[in-house]
Amino acid sequence: MDNMAKLQNSGVPKQQKEIVRFRFHFQGTVQGVGFRPFIYRIADKYGLKGYVQNNTQGVAVEVEGRPQEISAFEGEIDGNLPPLAEVTVRQVQEVEPKNSDSFQIIDSRDQGEHSVHICPDVAICDQCLEEFFNPSDRRYLYPFINCTNCGPRLTIIRTIPYDRTNTSMAEFPLCPSCLEEYQDPLNRRFQAEPNACPDCGPQLSLIDSKESKLEVDNPITETLSLLSEGFIIAVKDLGGFHLCVDATSDPAVKRLRRLKNRPEKPLAIMVDSLETAKKIGQVGSLEEKLLKSPQRPIVLLPKREQKLLSKSIAPGLPNLGVMLPYSPLHHLLLSGSRKILVMTSANLSHEPICIQNQEACSRLAGIADYLLVHNREIVVRCDDSIIQTIGNQCQMIRRSRGFTPKPVRLRKSYEPVLALGGELKAAICLLKDSYAFLSPHVGDLASPQARDFLEESIELMTRITRTRPSVVAFDHHPAYFSSQLAERMSDCRKIPVQHHHAHVVSCMAENGLCGQVIGLAMDGTGYGLNGRVWGGEFLLADEADFERAGHFAYYSLPGGEKAILEPWRIAAALLRETLGQDWRRIAEVLRLVPQDMSFDLVEKMLDSKVNNPLTSSCGRLFDAVAALLGIRRQVSFEGQAAMELEALAKDHPVERIFPYQILEEQGFVFDWRPIIGCLVEERIHVPIEELTAIFHRTIGSALTEVACRIRERSDQNRVVLSGGCFQNRLLLKTTMSCLQKNGFEVYSHCQVPPNDGGIALGQAVCAGERIRRAIYRDTV
Ligand code: ZN
Ligand code: ZN
Ligand code: FE
């Protein structure tokens, strides 16, 4: 509508002019998404002349004709955009008529500064799927079918502009039939860069772990029968390899866990259809929408009682990570009688997902029995994304395939900044103008391979945005690999950002908030500015700066890192902190300390001056409470105990809360000791579900009370919730409703993860804002 208005306001008395010409410019995700043929078809429909052309800034269109036809042309663009296109900026301007006699699609122009957004990879579209299953189609069951609306994008791109020659499809010259489609503006494969068919495109083959090709007629049927026999197959797909096994077979799943050395961490599964998803998990309307979305993330679904699945998929946890097929190859693996497969990223722990055939053979040797591969190179590693829902909101847990490199749109425009993120769940972020481009998920930077991948990601993001920032933002933690990498960037200005400030700013950025807010960063651990391990933080923050207005009372982490996997250690520390010497008696009753440990040894650990840091972590408090309640004293992955704690409390109605104190020292200190005292006292006679529910509710009210006290002092009414603990849906819901009841405006994450996967965004915006302010100061 507003374009119509623009046209009418452009000062052209339209009745008097026979022929007019208008120039449009579209920016955003407008290349590689069928935008030009879309414009061509509409121009053609209204008999308009002129051209459409890709350039480095987006797509330029000039149309010439009668004013009413041009209005109709404009009106038809609105609301009819191709499914993957997103227009972020549109300019309209009247120009002199040129007497064009046709409408043309002109070749790409590659010059000047780039501001075209690369499209993420997209699940196969319905039209392609129909052809795929049509026996008379020339692409019948061809696993690399795609069109302008679907298929690989980011994962095949070597550089921009996005043209076939700049992708890993360059090795596959188009056959005459494919070329015809590619060149025909009215064909739905017009300039579909990955266009391919069985005659000219990539091919599948089945190999063993020694890279020898199996001589079989049909690699798919062979794979299906190997899966039925319980074998583990590594499957190469869009953004990397998956390890697949039959999800209904307990021995097969257990074998995969044993070989992958992943005893309990949940495994993602892929199901053939929504119907199957509904049999194994609870699918609400939002979950259904997410499962079917072109991004096809893994969606966390509350488990249903059923006998279909192996019990070893997500033992002890309330949710299943489920996705629907997104590539044509998946449809082949899940057609017929097979309805559920385990589909977990093919990597060793702390290593990135495998993408090359040779790499997969050597790294997966000893895990995968066979590998189903293809001969198209994966240029960019891209893991599956993970999303959960909270009420009618969605929350990203891992933002990767389907979403990257789609930028987060910001309220302000910034100088280019590169932000390197943290150490766990690493991802980088590149700030350019008013967009923040997050890289695919890199993972934990513990292995040399993961560190290489981080550097690969920097290379990738600078290449596809054509930006070489001269500012690098990173975490204060001196031992993070990313911080050390930043220190080595000699030609960059370095801006360190405190971990929890970065969390809060990332949430502000995605919600378009500027200025001061109350930031609650409820997190595992992060480097504090006073050298302590921070983690339960109340900040009074804006984009550039913060004040630590409060925090959780400190406690010790006996054994340091070890305490993360052995929460009983933290529980012992909390008990002694709460009960003094009486702690031994209670610990004995609770059987908290492992049998091979003496109390004297534990005391020694608690008193140790080395490897026993003080922390204000929120996450570790949850782990410790799980240990105190006997839910789990040791874990096999971070956050496991807290997840089980949440699961137990789920939906248990409670009215009361435990006592706690808010002390005023240098800021507010949330003293949790009274809570611990009550928990161990009531453990004897109150059901554990009730205690865990009360605990969550207590934390929610304590957070609210501190927020109220900060509001009294600062007059700020906006509260921003970030940090990994807010993946706990119950904690998030309880805290939000409690804050809202107290009149706060509450903001949480949706587009980027609340965990460390999102902090690069906060770092980037924080650094960008500091530079903006410096420039502003200099010019005043
Ligand atoms: Zn398609
Ligand atoms: Zn072909
Ligand atoms: Fe964090």
Short mmCIF file of C-alpha atoms in Angstrom, two decimals, residues 264-576:
data_model
loop_
_atom_site.label_atom_id
_atom_site.label_comp_id
_atom_site.label_asym_id
_atom_site.label_seq_id
_atom_site.Cartn_x
_atom_site.Cartn_y
_atom_site.Cartn_z
CA GLU A 264 23.57 -40.25 27.62
CA LYS A 265 23.46 -36.98 25.71
CA PRO A 266 20.24 -37.01 23.67
CA LEU A 267 20.37 -38.07 20.01
CA ALA A 268 18.36 -36.26 17.36
CA ILE A 269 15.92 -38.26 15.32
CA MET A 270 14.37 -37.77 11.94
CA VAL A 271 10.86 -39.01 11.23
CA ASP A 272 9.16 -39.56 7.89
CA SER A 273 6.11 -37.41 8.62
CA LEU A 274 4.23 -35.20 11.01
CA GLU A 275 2.02 -38.17 11.86
CA THR A 276 4.98 -40.14 13.14
CA ALA A 277 6.24 -37.10 15.04
CA LYS A 278 2.87 -36.91 16.77
CA LYS A 279 3.11 -40.54 17.82
CA ILE A 280 6.38 -40.07 19.65
CA GLY A 281 6.07 -36.48 20.90
CA GLN A 282 3.54 -33.81 21.73
CA VAL A 283 3.17 -31.53 18.73
CA GLY A 284 1.32 -28.26 19.28
CA SER A 285 0.51 -25.84 16.48
CA LEU A 286 3.75 -23.90 16.90
CA GLU A 287 5.84 -27.09 16.96
CA GLU A 288 4.03 -28.24 13.83
CA LYS A 289 4.81 -24.97 12.09
CA LEU A 290 8.48 -25.21 13.07
CA LEU A 291 8.79 -28.85 12.05
CA LYS A 292 7.33 -28.09 8.61
CA SER A 293 9.15 -24.79 8.10
CA PRO A 294 11.62 -24.52 5.19
CA GLN A 295 14.42 -24.18 7.78
CA ARG A 296 13.57 -27.65 9.16
CA PRO A 297 15.25 -27.35 12.56
CA ILE A 298 15.38 -30.03 15.20
CA VAL A 299 12.38 -29.26 17.40
CA LEU A 300 12.29 -30.35 21.02
CA LEU A 301 9.05 -32.22 21.65
CA PRO A 302 7.79 -33.45 25.02
CA LYS A 303 8.02 -37.26 24.90
CA ARG A 304 4.96 -39.46 24.65
CA GLU A 305 4.64 -42.87 26.19
CA GLN A 306 5.14 -45.24 23.28
CA LYS A 307 6.88 -48.39 22.21
CA LEU A 308 8.20 -47.26 18.84
CA LEU A 309 11.54 -45.87 19.90
CA SER A 310 14.60 -47.29 21.55
CA LYS A 311 14.74 -46.23 25.19
CA SER A 312 18.29 -45.02 24.68
CA ILE A 313 17.48 -42.01 22.49
CA ALA A 314 17.15 -39.42 25.27
CA PRO A 315 17.33 -41.37 28.54
CA GLY A 316 16.00 -39.59 31.62
CA LEU A 317 14.98 -36.48 29.74
CA PRO A 318 11.47 -35.22 29.05
CA ASN A 319 12.09 -34.13 25.44
CA LEU A 320 12.99 -35.63 22.11
CA GLY A 321 14.85 -33.70 19.41
CA VAL A 322 12.86 -34.38 16.24
CA MET A 323 13.13 -33.16 12.68
CA LEU A 324 11.41 -33.87 9.40
CA PRO A 325 13.34 -34.77 6.22
CA TYR A 326 14.81 -31.69 4.60
CA SER A 327 16.80 -33.01 1.70
CA PRO A 328 15.56 -35.29 -1.06
CA LEU A 329 18.06 -37.88 0.18
CA HIS A 330 16.29 -37.97 3.55
CA HIS A 331 13.02 -38.69 1.77
CA LEU A 332 14.68 -41.71 0.17
CA LEU A 333 15.98 -42.94 3.52
CA LEU A 334 12.59 -42.54 5.15
CA SER A 335 10.31 -43.74 2.40
CA GLY A 336 8.86 -47.20 2.54
CA SER A 337 8.52 -48.93 5.86
CA ARG A 338 11.20 -47.03 7.73
CA LYS A 339 9.72 -44.15 9.67
CA ILE A 340 12.31 -43.13 12.26
CA LEU A 341 16.08 -42.79 12.12
CA VAL A 342 18.65 -41.54 14.57
CA MET A 343 20.36 -38.64 12.77
CA THR A 344 23.11 -37.25 14.89
CA SER A 345 25.92 -35.00 13.73
CA ALA A 346 28.85 -37.11 12.61
CA ASN A 347 31.70 -35.94 14.76
CA LEU A 348 33.78 -37.02 17.71
CA SER A 349 33.16 -35.09 20.89
CA HIS A 350 34.60 -31.58 20.74
CA GLU A 351 35.22 -31.89 17.02
CA PRO A 352 33.22 -30.17 14.30
CA ILE A 353 30.88 -32.03 11.97
CA CYS A 354 32.64 -33.89 9.13
CA ILE A 355 32.14 -32.62 5.59
CA GLN A 356 34.65 -34.32 3.30
CA ASN A 357 34.48 -37.92 2.22
CA GLN A 358 38.08 -38.68 3.10
CA GLU A 359 37.89 -36.78 6.37
CA ALA A 360 34.75 -38.69 7.29
CA CYS A 361 36.37 -42.06 6.52
CA SER A 362 39.35 -41.36 8.70
CA ARG A 363 37.63 -39.53 11.55
CA LEU A 364 34.63 -41.82 11.70
CA ALA A 365 36.65 -45.02 11.39
CA GLY A 366 35.58 -47.22 14.25
CA ILE A 367 32.10 -45.70 14.39
CA ALA A 368 30.53 -45.80 10.94
CA ASP A 369 30.32 -49.20 9.26
CA TYR A 370 29.52 -47.70 5.87
CA LEU A 371 29.27 -44.24 4.38
CA LEU A 372 26.63 -43.04 1.97
CA VAL A 373 28.41 -40.23 0.14
CA HIS A 374 28.06 -37.99 -2.88
CA ASN A 375 30.55 -36.19 -5.06
CA ARG A 376 29.43 -32.61 -4.47
CA GLU A 377 31.76 -30.81 -2.13
CA ILE A 378 30.29 -29.29 1.04
CA VAL A 379 31.98 -25.92 1.22
CA VAL A 380 30.54 -24.71 4.52
CA ARG A 381 30.00 -26.90 7.59
CA CYS A 382 26.52 -26.38 8.92
CA ASP A 383 24.99 -28.38 11.76
CA ASP A 384 21.27 -28.76 12.27
CA SER A 385 19.59 -25.97 14.19
CA ILE A 386 17.70 -26.70 17.41
CA ILE A 387 14.57 -24.89 18.59
CA GLN A 388 12.23 -25.30 21.53
CA THR A 389 8.93 -23.64 22.25
CA ILE A 390 7.89 -21.85 25.40
CA GLY A 391 4.20 -21.11 25.39
CA ASN A 392 3.56 -19.49 22.04
CA GLN A 393 7.16 -18.33 21.65
CA CYS A 394 10.06 -20.13 20.12
CA GLN A 395 13.56 -20.16 21.46
CA MET A 396 16.63 -20.98 19.44
CA ILE A 397 19.00 -23.34 21.20
CA ARG A 398 21.39 -23.75 18.31
CA ARG A 399 21.23 -21.38 15.35
CA SER A 400 22.79 -22.93 12.28
CA ARG A 401 21.47 -24.64 9.12
CA GLY A 402 18.42 -22.92 7.67
CA PHE A 403 19.04 -19.72 9.62
CA THR A 404 22.65 -18.71 9.00
CA PRO A 405 23.75 -16.51 7.39
CA LYS A 406 20.44 -14.66 7.52
CA PRO A 407 21.28 -11.53 9.52
CA VAL A 408 19.68 -10.21 12.67
CA ARG A 409 18.36 -6.76 11.87
CA LEU A 410 19.50 -4.03 14.26
CA ARG A 411 18.00 -0.70 15.27
CA LYS A 412 21.16 1.27 14.50
CA SER A 413 23.87 1.18 11.89
CA TYR A 414 27.42 0.34 12.97
CA GLU A 415 30.99 0.34 11.75
CA PRO A 416 32.10 -3.18 10.76
CA VAL A 417 33.00 -5.34 13.79
CA LEU A 418 34.08 -8.96 14.02
CA ALA A 419 33.06 -10.68 17.26
CA LEU A 420 34.58 -14.02 18.16
CA GLY A 421 32.11 -15.33 20.76
CA GLY A 422 33.10 -17.52 23.69
CA GLU A 423 34.61 -20.93 24.18
CA LEU A 424 31.60 -23.24 24.36
CA LYS A 425 28.93 -23.41 21.64
CA ALA A 426 31.10 -20.94 19.78
CA ALA A 427 29.83 -18.95 16.80
CA ILE A 428 31.14 -15.70 15.43
CA CYS A 429 29.28 -12.58 14.42
CA LEU A 430 30.04 -9.96 11.82
CA LEU A 431 28.44 -6.56 12.16
CA LYS A 432 27.89 -4.54 9.02
CA ASP A 433 25.65 -1.48 8.75
CA SER A 434 22.45 -2.38 10.56
CA TYR A 435 22.87 -6.14 10.21
CA ALA A 436 24.50 -8.76 12.40
CA PHE A 437 25.58 -11.89 10.55
CA LEU A 438 26.07 -14.90 12.82
CA SER A 439 28.13 -17.81 11.52
CA PRO A 440 27.02 -21.43 11.62
CA HIS A 441 27.45 -23.16 14.98
CA VAL A 442 31.13 -23.95 15.53
CA GLY A 443 30.89 -25.84 18.82
CA ASP A 444 33.23 -26.16 21.76
CA LEU A 445 36.74 -24.96 21.04
CA ALA A 446 38.48 -27.82 22.81
CA SER A 447 39.98 -29.57 19.78
CA PRO A 448 42.41 -28.32 17.13
CA GLN A 449 39.75 -29.17 14.51
CA ALA A 450 37.19 -26.95 16.21
CA ARG A 451 39.71 -24.13 16.43
CA ASP A 452 40.47 -24.47 12.73
CA PHE A 453 36.74 -24.35 12.11
CA LEU A 454 36.50 -21.08 14.04
CA GLU A 455 39.15 -19.56 11.81
CA GLU A 456 37.38 -21.04 8.75
CA SER A 457 34.21 -19.31 9.92
CA ILE A 458 35.92 -15.93 10.17
CA GLU A 459 37.19 -16.40 6.64
CA LEU A 460 33.72 -17.43 5.46
CA MET A 461 31.85 -14.55 7.05
CA THR A 462 34.28 -11.90 5.86
CA ARG A 463 34.13 -13.41 2.36
CA ILE A 464 30.38 -13.60 1.99
CA THR A 465 29.81 -10.15 3.44
CA ARG A 466 32.88 -8.71 1.71
CA THR A 467 33.82 -6.96 4.91
CA ARG A 468 37.18 -6.82 6.62
CA PRO A 469 36.45 -5.26 9.99
CA SER A 470 39.25 -3.42 11.72
CA VAL A 471 37.65 -3.99 15.11
CA VAL A 472 37.56 -7.31 16.92
CA ALA A 473 35.35 -7.99 19.95
CA PHE A 474 35.92 -10.95 22.27
CA ASP A 475 35.45 -12.29 25.78
CA HIS A 476 37.53 -11.07 28.73
CA HIS A 477 38.51 -14.65 29.60
CA PRO A 478 42.27 -14.81 28.91
CA ALA A 479 42.24 -18.59 28.47
CA TYR A 480 39.53 -18.73 25.81
CA PHE A 481 40.96 -19.72 22.46
CA SER A 482 38.86 -17.00 20.84
CA SER A 483 40.37 -14.33 23.11
CA GLN A 484 43.87 -15.50 22.28
CA LEU A 485 43.01 -15.45 18.61
CA ALA A 486 41.79 -11.86 18.96
CA GLU A 487 45.02 -10.88 20.67
CA ARG A 488 46.92 -12.19 17.66
CA MET A 489 44.99 -10.00 15.21
CA SER A 490 47.61 -7.32 15.12
CA ASP A 491 45.90 -5.08 12.58
CA CYS A 492 42.63 -4.85 14.53
CA ARG A 493 41.45 -2.63 17.32
CA LYS A 494 40.60 -4.92 20.24
CA ILE A 495 37.51 -4.51 22.37
CA PRO A 496 36.97 -7.10 25.12
CA VAL A 497 33.38 -7.49 26.35
CA GLN A 498 32.38 -9.01 29.68
CA HIS A 499 30.65 -12.35 29.20
CA HIS A 500 27.33 -11.56 30.89
CA HIS A 501 27.16 -8.09 29.47
CA ALA A 502 27.46 -9.73 26.05
CA HIS A 503 24.58 -12.07 26.94
CA VAL A 504 22.37 -9.14 27.92
CA VAL A 505 23.28 -7.05 24.86
CA SER A 506 22.59 -9.98 22.53
CA CYS A 507 19.06 -10.14 23.89
CA MET A 508 18.70 -6.34 23.65
CA ALA A 509 19.93 -6.43 20.04
CA GLU A 510 17.45 -9.02 18.83
CA ASN A 511 14.62 -7.17 20.58
CA GLY A 512 15.69 -3.81 19.14
CA LEU A 513 16.29 -2.27 22.57
CA CYS A 514 18.55 0.74 23.05
CA GLY A 515 19.48 2.53 26.26
CA GLN A 516 19.56 1.29 29.81
CA VAL A 517 17.86 -1.93 30.92
CA ILE A 518 17.95 -4.28 33.87
CA GLY A 519 19.78 -7.34 32.59
CA LEU A 520 19.41 -10.70 34.32
CA ALA A 521 22.13 -13.00 33.04
CA MET A 522 21.47 -16.42 34.50
CA ASP A 523 24.29 -18.50 33.24
CA GLY A 524 26.75 -21.32 33.80
CA THR A 525 30.05 -19.59 34.18
CA GLY A 526 31.83 -16.61 32.66
CA TYR A 527 34.88 -14.53 33.43
CA GLY A 528 34.16 -11.76 35.92
CA LEU A 529 35.88 -8.43 35.98
CA ASN A 530 37.03 -9.04 39.58
CA GLY A 531 38.73 -12.30 38.60
CA ARG A 532 35.92 -14.43 40.06
CA VAL A 533 33.73 -16.80 38.12
CA TRP A 534 30.48 -14.95 37.49
CA GLY A 535 27.22 -16.58 36.47
CA GLY A 536 24.13 -15.32 38.33
CA GLU A 537 24.32 -11.63 37.46
CA PHE A 538 22.05 -8.63 37.83
CA LEU A 539 23.29 -5.88 35.54
CA LEU A 540 22.22 -2.34 34.94
CA ALA A 541 23.32 -2.18 31.35
CA ASP A 542 23.10 -0.40 28.05
CA GLU A 543 24.68 -1.52 24.78
CA ALA A 544 28.11 -0.14 25.60
CA ASP A 545 28.49 -0.34 29.36
CA PHE A 546 27.17 -1.96 32.48
CA GLU A 547 27.21 -1.79 36.22
CA ARG A 548 27.07 -4.99 38.26
CA ALA A 549 24.02 -4.15 40.34
CA GLY A 550 23.88 -7.52 42.06
CA HIS A 551 24.79 -11.20 41.93
CA PHE A 552 24.21 -14.60 43.51
CA ALA A 553 26.16 -15.11 46.75
CA TYR A 554 29.50 -16.73 46.03
CA TYR A 555 30.25 -20.39 46.72
CA SER A 556 33.17 -22.54 45.83
CA LEU A 557 33.60 -24.93 42.92
CA PRO A 558 35.79 -27.65 44.40
CA GLY A 559 37.87 -29.15 41.63
CA GLY A 560 37.09 -26.33 39.20
CA GLU A 561 36.03 -27.75 35.82
CA LYS A 562 35.59 -31.17 37.41
CA ALA A 563 32.72 -29.85 39.48
CA ILE A 564 30.69 -29.37 36.28
CA LEU A 565 30.56 -33.12 35.72
CA GLU A 566 30.39 -33.95 39.44
CA PRO A 567 27.71 -31.70 40.92
CA TRP A 568 27.91 -33.51 44.28
CA ARG A 569 31.10 -31.49 44.88
CA ILE A 570 29.20 -28.21 44.56
CA ALA A 571 26.39 -29.59 46.69
CA ALA A 572 28.93 -30.34 49.44
CA ALA A 573 30.21 -26.78 49.21
CA LEU A 574 26.70 -25.34 49.47
CA LEU A 575 25.84 -27.61 52.39
CA ARG A 576 28.87 -26.57 54.37
#
